PDB file of C-alpha atoms in Angstrom:
ATOM      1  CA  MET A   1      44.256  23.160 -16.837  1.00  0.00           C
ATOM      2  CA  ASN A   2      44.330  20.246 -14.385  1.00  0.00           C
ATOM      3  CA  LYS A   3      42.644  22.396 -11.727  1.00  0.00           C
ATOM      4  CA  LEU A   4      39.871  23.320 -14.119  1.00  0.00           C
ATOM      5  CA  LEU A   5      39.330  19.635 -15.082  1.00  0.00           C
ATOM      6  CA  TYR A   6      39.221  18.690 -11.391  1.00  0.00           C
ATOM      7  CA  LEU A   7      36.640  21.394 -10.721  1.00  0.00           C
ATOM      8  CA  LEU A   8      34.441  20.220 -13.588  1.00  0.00           C
ATOM      9  CA  LEU A   9      34.620  16.647 -12.369  1.00  0.00           C
ATOM     10  CA  CYS A  10      33.650  17.731  -8.844  1.00  0.00           C
ATOM     11  CA  ILE A  11      30.553  19.455 -10.254  1.00  0.00           C
ATOM     12  CA  THR A  12      29.421  16.933 -12.865  1.00  0.00           C
ATOM     13  CA  LEU A  13      30.108  13.621 -11.098  1.00  0.00           C
ATOM     14  CA  PRO A  14      27.588  14.165  -8.260  1.00  0.00           C
ATOM     15  CA  LEU A  15      24.993  15.238 -10.833  1.00  0.00           C
ATOM     16  CA  MET A  16      25.632  12.141 -12.936  1.00  0.00           C
ATOM     17  CA  ALA A  17      25.385   9.972  -9.817  1.00  0.00           C
ATOM     18  CA  GLN A  18      21.941  11.307  -9.142  1.00  0.00           C
ATOM     19  CA  GLU A  19      20.573  10.436 -12.598  1.00  0.00           C
ATOM     20  CA  ARG A  20      18.163   7.559 -12.747  1.00  0.00           C
ATOM     21  CA  LYS A  21      19.029   4.499 -14.823  1.00  0.00           C
ATOM     22  CA  PRO A  22      17.180   1.328 -15.811  1.00  0.00           C
ATOM     23  CA  LEU A  23      16.740  -1.117 -12.976  1.00  0.00           C
ATOM     24  CA  LEU A  24      16.044  -4.742 -13.898  1.00  0.00           C
ATOM     25  CA  GLY A  25      13.877  -6.366 -11.222  1.00  0.00           C
ATOM     26  CA  ARG A  26      11.707  -9.362 -10.550  1.00  0.00           C
ATOM     27  CA  VAL A  27       8.674  -9.699  -8.276  1.00  0.00           C
ATOM     28  CA  VAL A  28       8.221 -13.078  -6.595  1.00  0.00           C
ATOM     29  CA  ALA A  29       5.972 -14.685  -3.990  1.00  0.00           C
ATOM     30  CA  GLY A  30       7.907 -17.495  -2.416  1.00  0.00           C
ATOM     31  CA  THR A  31       9.499 -19.302  -5.389  1.00  0.00           C
ATOM     32  CA  ASP A  32       6.837 -18.227  -7.859  1.00  0.00           C
ATOM     33  CA  ALA A  33       7.015 -15.244 -10.236  1.00  0.00           C
ATOM     34  CA  VAL A  34       4.233 -12.704  -9.885  1.00  0.00           C
ATOM     35  CA  ALA A  35       2.952 -11.428 -13.221  1.00  0.00           C
ATOM     36  CA  ASN A  36       0.914  -8.359 -14.127  1.00  0.00           C
ATOM     37  CA  VAL A  37       1.450  -6.346 -10.952  1.00  0.00           C
ATOM     38  CA  PHE A  38       2.297  -2.655 -10.818  1.00  0.00           C
ATOM     39  CA  VAL A  39       5.745  -1.467  -9.786  1.00  0.00           C
ATOM     40  CA  ILE A  40       5.649   2.211  -8.963  1.00  0.00           C
ATOM     41  CA  ASN A  41       8.583   4.583  -8.366  1.00  0.00           C
ATOM     42  CA  LYS A  42       6.998   6.829  -5.697  1.00  0.00           C
ATOM     43  CA  LYS A  43       9.611   9.556  -5.945  1.00  0.00           C
ATOM     44  CA  ALA A  44       9.693   9.732  -9.744  1.00  0.00           C
ATOM     45  CA  GLY A  45       6.013   9.113 -10.249  1.00  0.00           C
ATOM     46  CA  THR A  46       6.719   6.460 -12.917  1.00  0.00           C
ATOM     47  CA  GLU A  47       5.295   2.988 -13.147  1.00  0.00           C
ATOM     48  CA  THR A  48       5.451  -0.272 -15.050  1.00  0.00           C
ATOM     49  CA  LYS A  49       3.977  -3.766 -14.981  1.00  0.00           C
ATOM     50  CA  THR A  50       5.706  -7.130 -14.507  1.00  0.00           C
ATOM     51  CA  ASP A  51       5.735  -9.528 -17.418  1.00  0.00           C
ATOM     52  CA  ASP A  52       4.615 -13.184 -17.274  1.00  0.00           C
ATOM     53  CA  LYS A  53       7.893 -14.092 -15.612  1.00  0.00           C
ATOM     54  CA  GLY A  54       7.599 -11.389 -12.948  1.00  0.00           C
ATOM     55  CA  ASN A  55      10.345  -9.258 -14.576  1.00  0.00           C
ATOM     56  CA  PHE A  56      10.262  -5.494 -15.013  1.00  0.00           C
ATOM     57  CA  THR A  57      12.481  -2.590 -15.964  1.00  0.00           C
ATOM     58  CA  LEU A  58      12.039   0.843 -14.394  1.00  0.00           C
ATOM     59  CA  ASN A  59      14.282   3.875 -14.139  1.00  0.00           C
ATOM     60  CA  ALA A  60      15.481   4.390 -10.572  1.00  0.00           C
ATOM     61  CA  LYS A  61      18.420   5.610  -8.469  1.00  0.00           C
ATOM     62  CA  VAL A  62      19.703   4.932  -4.984  1.00  0.00           C
ATOM     63  CA  GLY A  63      17.202   6.195  -2.362  1.00  0.00           C
ATOM     64  CA  ASP A  64      14.108   5.803  -4.560  1.00  0.00           C
ATOM     65  CA  VAL A  65      11.176   3.866  -3.159  1.00  0.00           C
ATOM     66  CA  LEU A  66       9.554   1.237  -5.381  1.00  0.00           C
ATOM     67  CA  THR A  67       6.079   0.038  -4.446  1.00  0.00           C
ATOM     68  CA  VAL A  68       4.583  -3.227  -5.608  1.00  0.00           C
ATOM     69  CA  TYR A  69       0.805  -3.022  -5.863  1.00  0.00           C
ATOM     70  CA  SER A  70      -2.072  -5.202  -7.150  1.00  0.00           C
ATOM     71  CA  ASN A  71      -5.314  -6.575  -5.847  1.00  0.00           C
ATOM     72  CA  ARG A  72      -3.628  -9.976  -5.588  1.00  0.00           C
ATOM     73  CA  THR A  73      -0.679  -9.022  -3.353  1.00  0.00           C
ATOM     74  CA  GLU A  74      -0.011  -7.080  -0.183  1.00  0.00           C
ATOM     75  CA  VAL A  75       1.254  -3.528  -0.816  1.00  0.00           C
ATOM     76  CA  ARG A  76       4.988  -3.392  -0.103  1.00  0.00           C
ATOM     77  CA  ASP A  77       7.674  -0.698  -0.418  1.00  0.00           C
ATOM     78  CA  PHE A  78      11.336  -1.345  -1.341  1.00  0.00           C
ATOM     79  CA  ILE A  79      14.082   1.252  -0.801  1.00  0.00           C
ATOM     80  CA  ILE A  80      16.663   1.079  -3.610  1.00  0.00           C
ATOM     81  CA  ASN A  81      20.288   0.709  -2.458  1.00  0.00           C
ATOM     82  CA  PRO A  82      23.510   0.255  -4.539  1.00  0.00           C
ATOM     83  CA  ILE A  83      23.172  -3.552  -4.385  1.00  0.00           C
ATOM     84  CA  ALA A  84      19.888  -3.335  -6.336  1.00  0.00           C
ATOM     85  CA  PHE A  85      21.913  -2.370  -9.420  1.00  0.00           C
ATOM     86  CA  THR A  86      24.585  -5.051  -8.959  1.00  0.00           C
ATOM     87  CA  ASP A  87      22.093  -7.910  -8.487  1.00  0.00           C
ATOM     88  CA  SER A  88      20.432  -8.723 -11.773  1.00  0.00           C
ATOM     89  CA  PRO A  89      17.578  -9.105 -11.496  1.00  0.00           C
ATOM     90  CA  TYR A  90      16.873  -7.256  -8.239  1.00  0.00           C
ATOM     91  CA  VAL A  91      14.391  -9.600  -6.467  1.00  0.00           C
ATOM     92  CA  MET A  92      11.419  -8.084  -4.643  1.00  0.00           C
ATOM     93  CA  ALA A  93       9.438 -10.560  -2.537  1.00  0.00           C
ATOM     94  CA  VAL A  94       5.777  -9.974  -1.764  1.00  0.00           C
ATOM     95  CA  LYS A  95       2.930 -11.941  -0.179  1.00  0.00           C
ATOM     96  CA  ILE A  96      -0.142 -13.089  -1.997  1.00  0.00           C
ATOM     97  CA  THR A  97      -3.322 -11.649  -0.457  1.00  0.00           C
ATOM     98  CA  ALA A  98      -5.700 -14.142   1.081  1.00  0.00           C
ATOM     99  CA  TYR A  99      -9.161 -13.750  -0.427  1.00  0.00           C
ATOM    100  CA  GLU A 100     -12.173 -13.390   1.856  1.00  0.00           C
ATOM    101  CA  LEU A 101     -15.773 -13.732   0.807  1.00  0.00           C
ATOM    102  CA  ASP A 102     -17.716 -10.493   0.829  1.00  0.00           C
ATOM    103  CA  GLU A 103     -20.292 -10.052   3.540  1.00  0.00           C
ATOM    104  CA  VAL A 104     -23.760 -11.029   2.353  1.00  0.00           C
ATOM    105  CA  VAL A 105     -26.441  -8.660   3.520  1.00  0.00           C
ATOM    106  CA  ILE A 106     -30.118  -9.756   3.294  1.00  0.00           C
ATOM    107  CA  ASN A 107     -32.523  -6.865   3.606  1.00  0.00           C
ATOM    108  CA  ASP A 108     -36.110  -6.657   4.781  1.00  0.00           C
ATOM    109  CA  VAL A 109     -36.337 -10.039   6.425  1.00  0.00           C
ATOM    110  CA  GLY A 110     -37.314  -8.717   9.843  1.00  0.00           C
ATOM    111  CA  VAL A 111     -34.996 -11.006  11.731  1.00  0.00           C
ATOM    112  CA  THR A 112     -31.491  -9.814  12.619  1.00  0.00           C
ATOM    113  CA  SER A 113     -28.905 -10.532  15.265  1.00  0.00           C
ATOM    114  CA  GLU A 114     -29.993  -7.232  16.943  1.00  0.00           C
ATOM    115  CA  SER A 115     -33.698  -8.030  16.806  1.00  0.00           C
ATOM    116  CA  LEU A 116     -33.017 -11.471  18.391  1.00  0.00           C
ATOM    117  CA  GLY A 117     -31.056  -9.794  21.183  1.00  0.00           C
ATOM    118  CA  LEU A 118     -27.816 -11.543  20.279  1.00  0.00           C
ATOM    119  CA  VAL A 119     -25.856  -8.296  20.004  1.00  0.00           C
ATOM    120  CA  PRO A 120     -26.585  -4.762  21.313  1.00  0.00           C
ATOM    121  CA  LYS A 121     -28.364  -2.361  18.965  1.00  0.00           C
ATOM    122  CA  ASN A 122     -26.204   0.050  16.937  1.00  0.00           C
ATOM    123  CA  GLN A 123     -23.086  -1.905  17.772  1.00  0.00           C
ATOM    124  CA  LYS A 124     -20.075  -0.865  15.694  1.00  0.00           C
ATOM    125  CA  ARG A 125     -19.390  -3.182  12.761  1.00  0.00           C
ATOM    126  CA  TYR A 126     -15.754  -4.083  12.078  1.00  0.00           C
ATOM    127  CA  THR A 127     -14.003  -4.976   8.844  1.00  0.00           C
ATOM    128  CA  PRO A 128     -12.167  -8.394   8.921  1.00  0.00           C
ATOM    129  CA  ALA A 129      -8.833  -6.736   9.629  1.00  0.00           C
ATOM    130  CA  GLU A 130     -10.293  -4.474  12.338  1.00  0.00           C
ATOM    131  CA  ARG A 131     -12.004  -7.427  13.965  1.00  0.00           C
ATOM    132  CA  ARG A 132      -8.770  -9.433  14.131  1.00  0.00           C
ATOM    133  CA  LEU A 133      -6.834  -6.499  15.544  1.00  0.00           C
ATOM    134  CA  LYS A 134      -9.516  -5.863  18.186  1.00  0.00           C
ATOM    135  CA  THR A 135      -9.417  -9.497  19.308  1.00  0.00           C
ATOM    136  CA  ALA A 136      -5.622  -9.465  19.528  1.00  0.00           C
ATOM    137  CA  SER A 137      -5.461  -6.059  21.328  1.00  0.00           C
ATOM    138  CA  GLU A 138      -7.872  -7.085  24.112  1.00  0.00           C
ATOM    139  CA  PHE A 139      -5.212  -9.256  25.733  1.00  0.00           C
ATOM    140  CA  LYS A 140      -3.884  -7.855  29.033  1.00  0.00           C
ATOM    141  CA  PRO A 141      -1.028  -9.522  30.916  1.00  0.00           C
ATOM    142  CA  ASP A 142      -2.667  -8.969  34.322  1.00  0.00           C
ATOM    143  CA  PHE A 143      -5.698 -10.904  33.069  1.00  0.00           C
ATOM    144  CA  PHE A 144      -3.880 -14.128  34.008  1.00  0.00           C
ATOM    145  CA  LEU A 145      -2.980 -13.136  37.608  1.00  0.00           C
ATOM    146  CA  GLY A 146      -4.729 -15.456  40.022  1.00  0.00           C
ATOM    147  CA  TYR A 147      -5.099 -18.342  37.567  1.00  0.00           C
ATOM    148  CA  MET A 148      -4.293 -21.680  39.073  1.00  0.00           C
ATOM    149  CA  PRO A 149      -2.599 -24.610  37.337  1.00  0.00           C
ATOM    150  CA  GLY A 150      -5.059 -26.790  35.450  1.00  0.00           C
ATOM    151  CA  ILE A 151      -7.505 -23.910  34.729  1.00  0.00           C
ATOM    152  CA  GLY A 152      -7.930 -23.071  31.027  1.00  0.00           C
ATOM    153  CA  ILE A 153      -6.751 -19.684  29.707  1.00  0.00           C
ATOM    154  CA  PRO A 154      -7.294 -18.040  26.278  1.00  0.00           C
ATOM    155  CA  THR A 155      -4.621 -19.652  24.036  1.00  0.00           C
ATOM    156  CA  ASP A 156      -4.951 -17.108  21.220  1.00  0.00           C
ATOM    157  CA  ALA A 157      -4.144 -14.231  23.551  1.00  0.00           C
ATOM    158  CA  ILE A 158      -0.944 -15.931  24.727  1.00  0.00           C
ATOM    159  CA  ILE A 159       0.136 -16.646  21.176  1.00  0.00           C
ATOM    160  CA  ASN A 160      -0.507 -13.033  20.227  1.00  0.00           C
ATOM    161  CA  ALA A 161       1.558 -11.758  23.108  1.00  0.00           C
ATOM    162  CA  ILE A 162       4.499 -14.084  22.362  1.00  0.00           C
ATOM    163  CA  SER A 163       4.579 -13.934  18.558  1.00  0.00           C
ATOM    164  CA  GLY A 164       3.924 -10.238  18.072  1.00  0.00           C
ATOM    165  CA  ARG A 165       0.838 -11.050  16.011  1.00  0.00           C
ATOM    166  CA  THR A 166      -0.785  -7.750  17.062  1.00  0.00           C
ATOM    167  CA  LYS A 167       1.928  -5.802  15.245  1.00  0.00           C
ATOM    168  CA  MET A 168       1.332  -7.887  12.129  1.00  0.00           C
ATOM    169  CA  LEU A 169      -2.420  -7.290  12.366  1.00  0.00           C
ATOM    170  CA  LYS A 170      -1.906  -3.540  12.608  1.00  0.00           C
ATOM    171  CA  LYS A 171       0.063  -3.674   9.398  1.00  0.00           C
ATOM    172  CA  ALA A 172      -2.697  -5.721   7.772  1.00  0.00           C
ATOM    173  CA  LEU A 173      -5.253  -3.111   8.846  1.00  0.00           C
ATOM    174  CA  THR A 174      -3.175  -0.303   7.313  1.00  0.00           C
ATOM    175  CA  THR A 175      -2.951  -2.267   4.071  1.00  0.00           C
ATOM    176  CA  GLU A 176      -6.652  -2.901   4.069  1.00  0.00           C
ATOM    177  CA  ARG A 177      -7.421   0.776   4.556  1.00  0.00           C
ATOM    178  CA  LYS A 178      -4.990   1.774   1.804  1.00  0.00           C
ATOM    179  CA  GLU A 179      -6.593  -0.708  -0.582  1.00  0.00           C
ATOM    180  CA  PHE A 180     -10.026   0.663   0.410  1.00  0.00           C
ATOM    181  CA  ALA A 181      -8.795   4.203  -0.389  1.00  0.00           C
ATOM    182  CA  ILE A 182      -7.538   3.043  -3.780  1.00  0.00           C
ATOM    183  CA  ASP A 183     -10.840   1.307  -4.526  1.00  0.00           C
ATOM    184  CA  ASN A 184     -12.698   4.510  -3.600  1.00  0.00           C
ATOM    185  CA  ILE A 185     -10.627   6.538  -6.112  1.00  0.00           C
ATOM    186  CA  ASN A 186     -11.414   3.965  -8.766  1.00  0.00           C
ATOM    187  CA  GLY A 187     -15.089   4.445  -7.851  1.00  0.00           C
ATOM    188  CA  LEU A 188     -14.880   8.233  -8.235  1.00  0.00           C
ATOM    189  CA  TYR A 189     -12.896   8.216 -11.496  1.00  0.00           C
ATOM    190  CA  THR A 190     -12.207   5.814 -14.325  1.00  0.00           C
ATOM    191  CA  GLU A 191      -8.689   5.658 -15.702  1.00  0.00           C
ATOM    192  CA  GLN A 192      -9.899   7.574 -18.751  1.00  0.00           C
ATOM    193  CA  GLU A 193     -11.377  10.321 -16.571  1.00  0.00           C
ATOM    194  CA  ILE A 194      -8.123  10.614 -14.612  1.00  0.00           C
ATOM    195  CA  LYS A 195      -6.332  11.040 -17.939  1.00  0.00           C
ATOM    196  CA  ASP A 196      -8.872  13.465 -19.507  1.00  0.00           C
ATOM    197  CA  GLU A 197     -10.197  15.495 -16.534  1.00  0.00           C
ATOM    198  CA  LEU A 198      -7.144  15.520 -14.276  1.00  0.00           C
ATOM    199  CA  GLN A 199      -4.628  15.649 -17.137  1.00  0.00           C
ATOM    200  CA  ILE A 200      -2.562  12.748 -15.767  1.00  0.00           C
ATOM    201  CA  PRO A 201      -0.599  11.025 -18.580  1.00  0.00           C
ATOM    202  CA  GLN A 202      -1.724   7.439 -19.186  1.00  0.00           C
ATOM    203  CA  GLU A 203       1.562   5.865 -18.078  1.00  0.00           C
ATOM    204  CA  TYR A 204       1.343   7.689 -14.715  1.00  0.00           C
ATOM    205  CA  VAL A 205      -2.309   6.931 -13.867  1.00  0.00           C
ATOM    206  CA  GLN A 206      -1.723   3.996 -11.473  1.00  0.00           C
ATOM    207  CA  GLY A 207       1.147   5.870  -9.784  1.00  0.00           C
ATOM    208  CA  PHE A 208      -1.144   8.840  -9.237  1.00  0.00           C
ATOM    209  CA  ILE A 209      -3.905   6.682  -7.702  1.00  0.00           C
ATOM    210  CA  PHE A 210      -1.422   5.226  -5.227  1.00  0.00           C
ATOM    211  CA  TYR A 211      -0.034   8.768  -4.491  1.00  0.00           C
ATOM    212  CA  ALA A 212      -3.521  10.119  -3.817  1.00  0.00           C
ATOM    213  CA  ALA A 213      -4.562   7.170  -1.647  1.00  0.00           C
ATOM    214  CA  GLU A 214      -1.707   8.011   0.799  1.00  0.00           C
ATOM    215  CA  ASP A 215      -2.643  11.680   1.151  1.00  0.00           C
ATOM    216  CA  PRO A 216      -3.948  12.486   4.693  1.00  0.00           C
ATOM    217  CA  GLY A 217      -6.437  15.056   3.325  1.00  0.00           C
ATOM    218  CA  TYR A 218      -7.967  12.517   0.986  1.00  0.00           C
ATOM    219  CA  VAL A 219      -8.055   9.877   3.726  1.00  0.00           C
ATOM    220  CA  ALA A 220      -9.868  12.346   6.006  1.00  0.00           C
ATOM    221  CA  ALA A 221     -12.448  13.098   3.286  1.00  0.00           C
ATOM    222  CA  LEU A 222     -12.930   9.410   2.736  1.00  0.00           C
ATOM    223  CA  LYS A 223     -13.410   8.782   6.452  1.00  0.00           C
ATOM    224  CA  ALA A 224     -16.019  11.606   6.566  1.00  0.00           C
ATOM    225  CA  LYS A 225     -17.770   9.989   3.543  1.00  0.00           C
ATOM    226  CA  ASN A 226     -17.577  13.350   1.780  1.00  0.00           C
ATOM    227  CA  ASN A 227     -17.161  12.484  -1.944  1.00  0.00           C
ATOM    228  CA  HIS A 228     -17.290  16.193  -2.978  1.00  0.00           C
ATOM    229  CA  LEU A 229     -14.360  17.015  -0.718  1.00  0.00           C
ATOM    230  CA  ALA A 230     -12.551  13.824  -1.827  1.00  0.00           C
ATOM    231  CA  LYS A 231     -12.826  14.823  -5.510  1.00  0.00           C
ATOM    232  CA  LEU A 232     -11.687  18.382  -4.685  1.00  0.00           C
ATOM    233  CA  THR A 233      -8.656  16.993  -2.818  1.00  0.00           C
ATOM    234  CA  ILE A 234      -7.842  14.634  -5.727  1.00  0.00           C
ATOM    235  CA  ALA A 235      -7.981  17.498  -8.199  1.00  0.00           C
ATOM    236  CA  ASN A 236      -5.505  19.505  -6.101  1.00  0.00           C
ATOM    237  CA  LEU A 237      -3.246  16.440  -5.777  1.00  0.00           C
ATOM    238  CA  ALA A 238      -3.308  16.033  -9.523  1.00  0.00           C
ATOM    239  CA  LEU A 239      -1.771  19.507  -9.946  1.00  0.00           C
ATOM    240  CA  LYS A 240       0.992  18.606  -7.482  1.00  0.00           C
ATOM    241  CA  TYR A 241       1.571  15.245  -9.172  1.00  0.00           C
ATOM    242  CA  ILE A 242       1.871  16.849 -12.610  1.00  0.00           C
ATOM    243  CA  ALA A 243       4.494  19.221 -11.146  1.00  0.00           C
ATOM    244  CA  ILE A 244       6.431  16.204  -9.803  1.00  0.00           C
ATOM    245  CA  ILE A 245       6.369  14.578 -13.195  1.00  0.00           C
ATOM    246  CA  LYS A 246       7.676  17.764 -14.887  1.00  0.00           C
ATOM    247  CA  GLU A 247      10.478  18.130 -12.327  1.00  0.00           C
ATOM    248  CA  ASP A 248      11.622  14.581 -13.039  1.00  0.00           C
ATOM    249  CA  GLU A 249      11.686  15.030 -16.826  1.00  0.00           C
TER     250      GLU A 249
END
């Protein structure tokens, strides 16, 4: 009898340990609570929103990855460990996104930086994040060989080399591209269309958008500016995502 009980415990305890349970968390930026941002369980495909105090409750287990996403904060992933369930609430710190003014384009005026000869024709145009990364990456250590004391050198390049700012800028570029991919999905489909046409349940819509934005096939279609291929890829991803949801139920 004891051996049978021991065997049953060996079988059931690991299964019970793998079950998800409610995780109480709070999203903050510095000392301030961050309200109305999405918290997505990437492995389970579930999502929720923080309340006005930054608090949320979402089913999770050790090893799950929770992603905080909104247009006001940087996208950030958090890997759930056992401490997350002992700390109440489990605090997840994010950074508020700095807003930049959109580029203003004036058409048909006849005078441009290219026509004035200020920049070469057909020169590649960079996004703000790409431009910062390009500036930081152009620094070369041997550039300073031969400089004599008293002669000015590019201060920003030195700061970048010392502080690791280039690494930070690469992360910012990745975030910018991910946000662009998400915006593109929102341009192809409304939330209602994702629910009706792709059959994604309402409570999983934002999680699916984030899931699709990280898919290499969709990113390649986006880079090629092929909306038809992008929509086809998203439709296939919807089938996979629905399967993930069913597996987790």
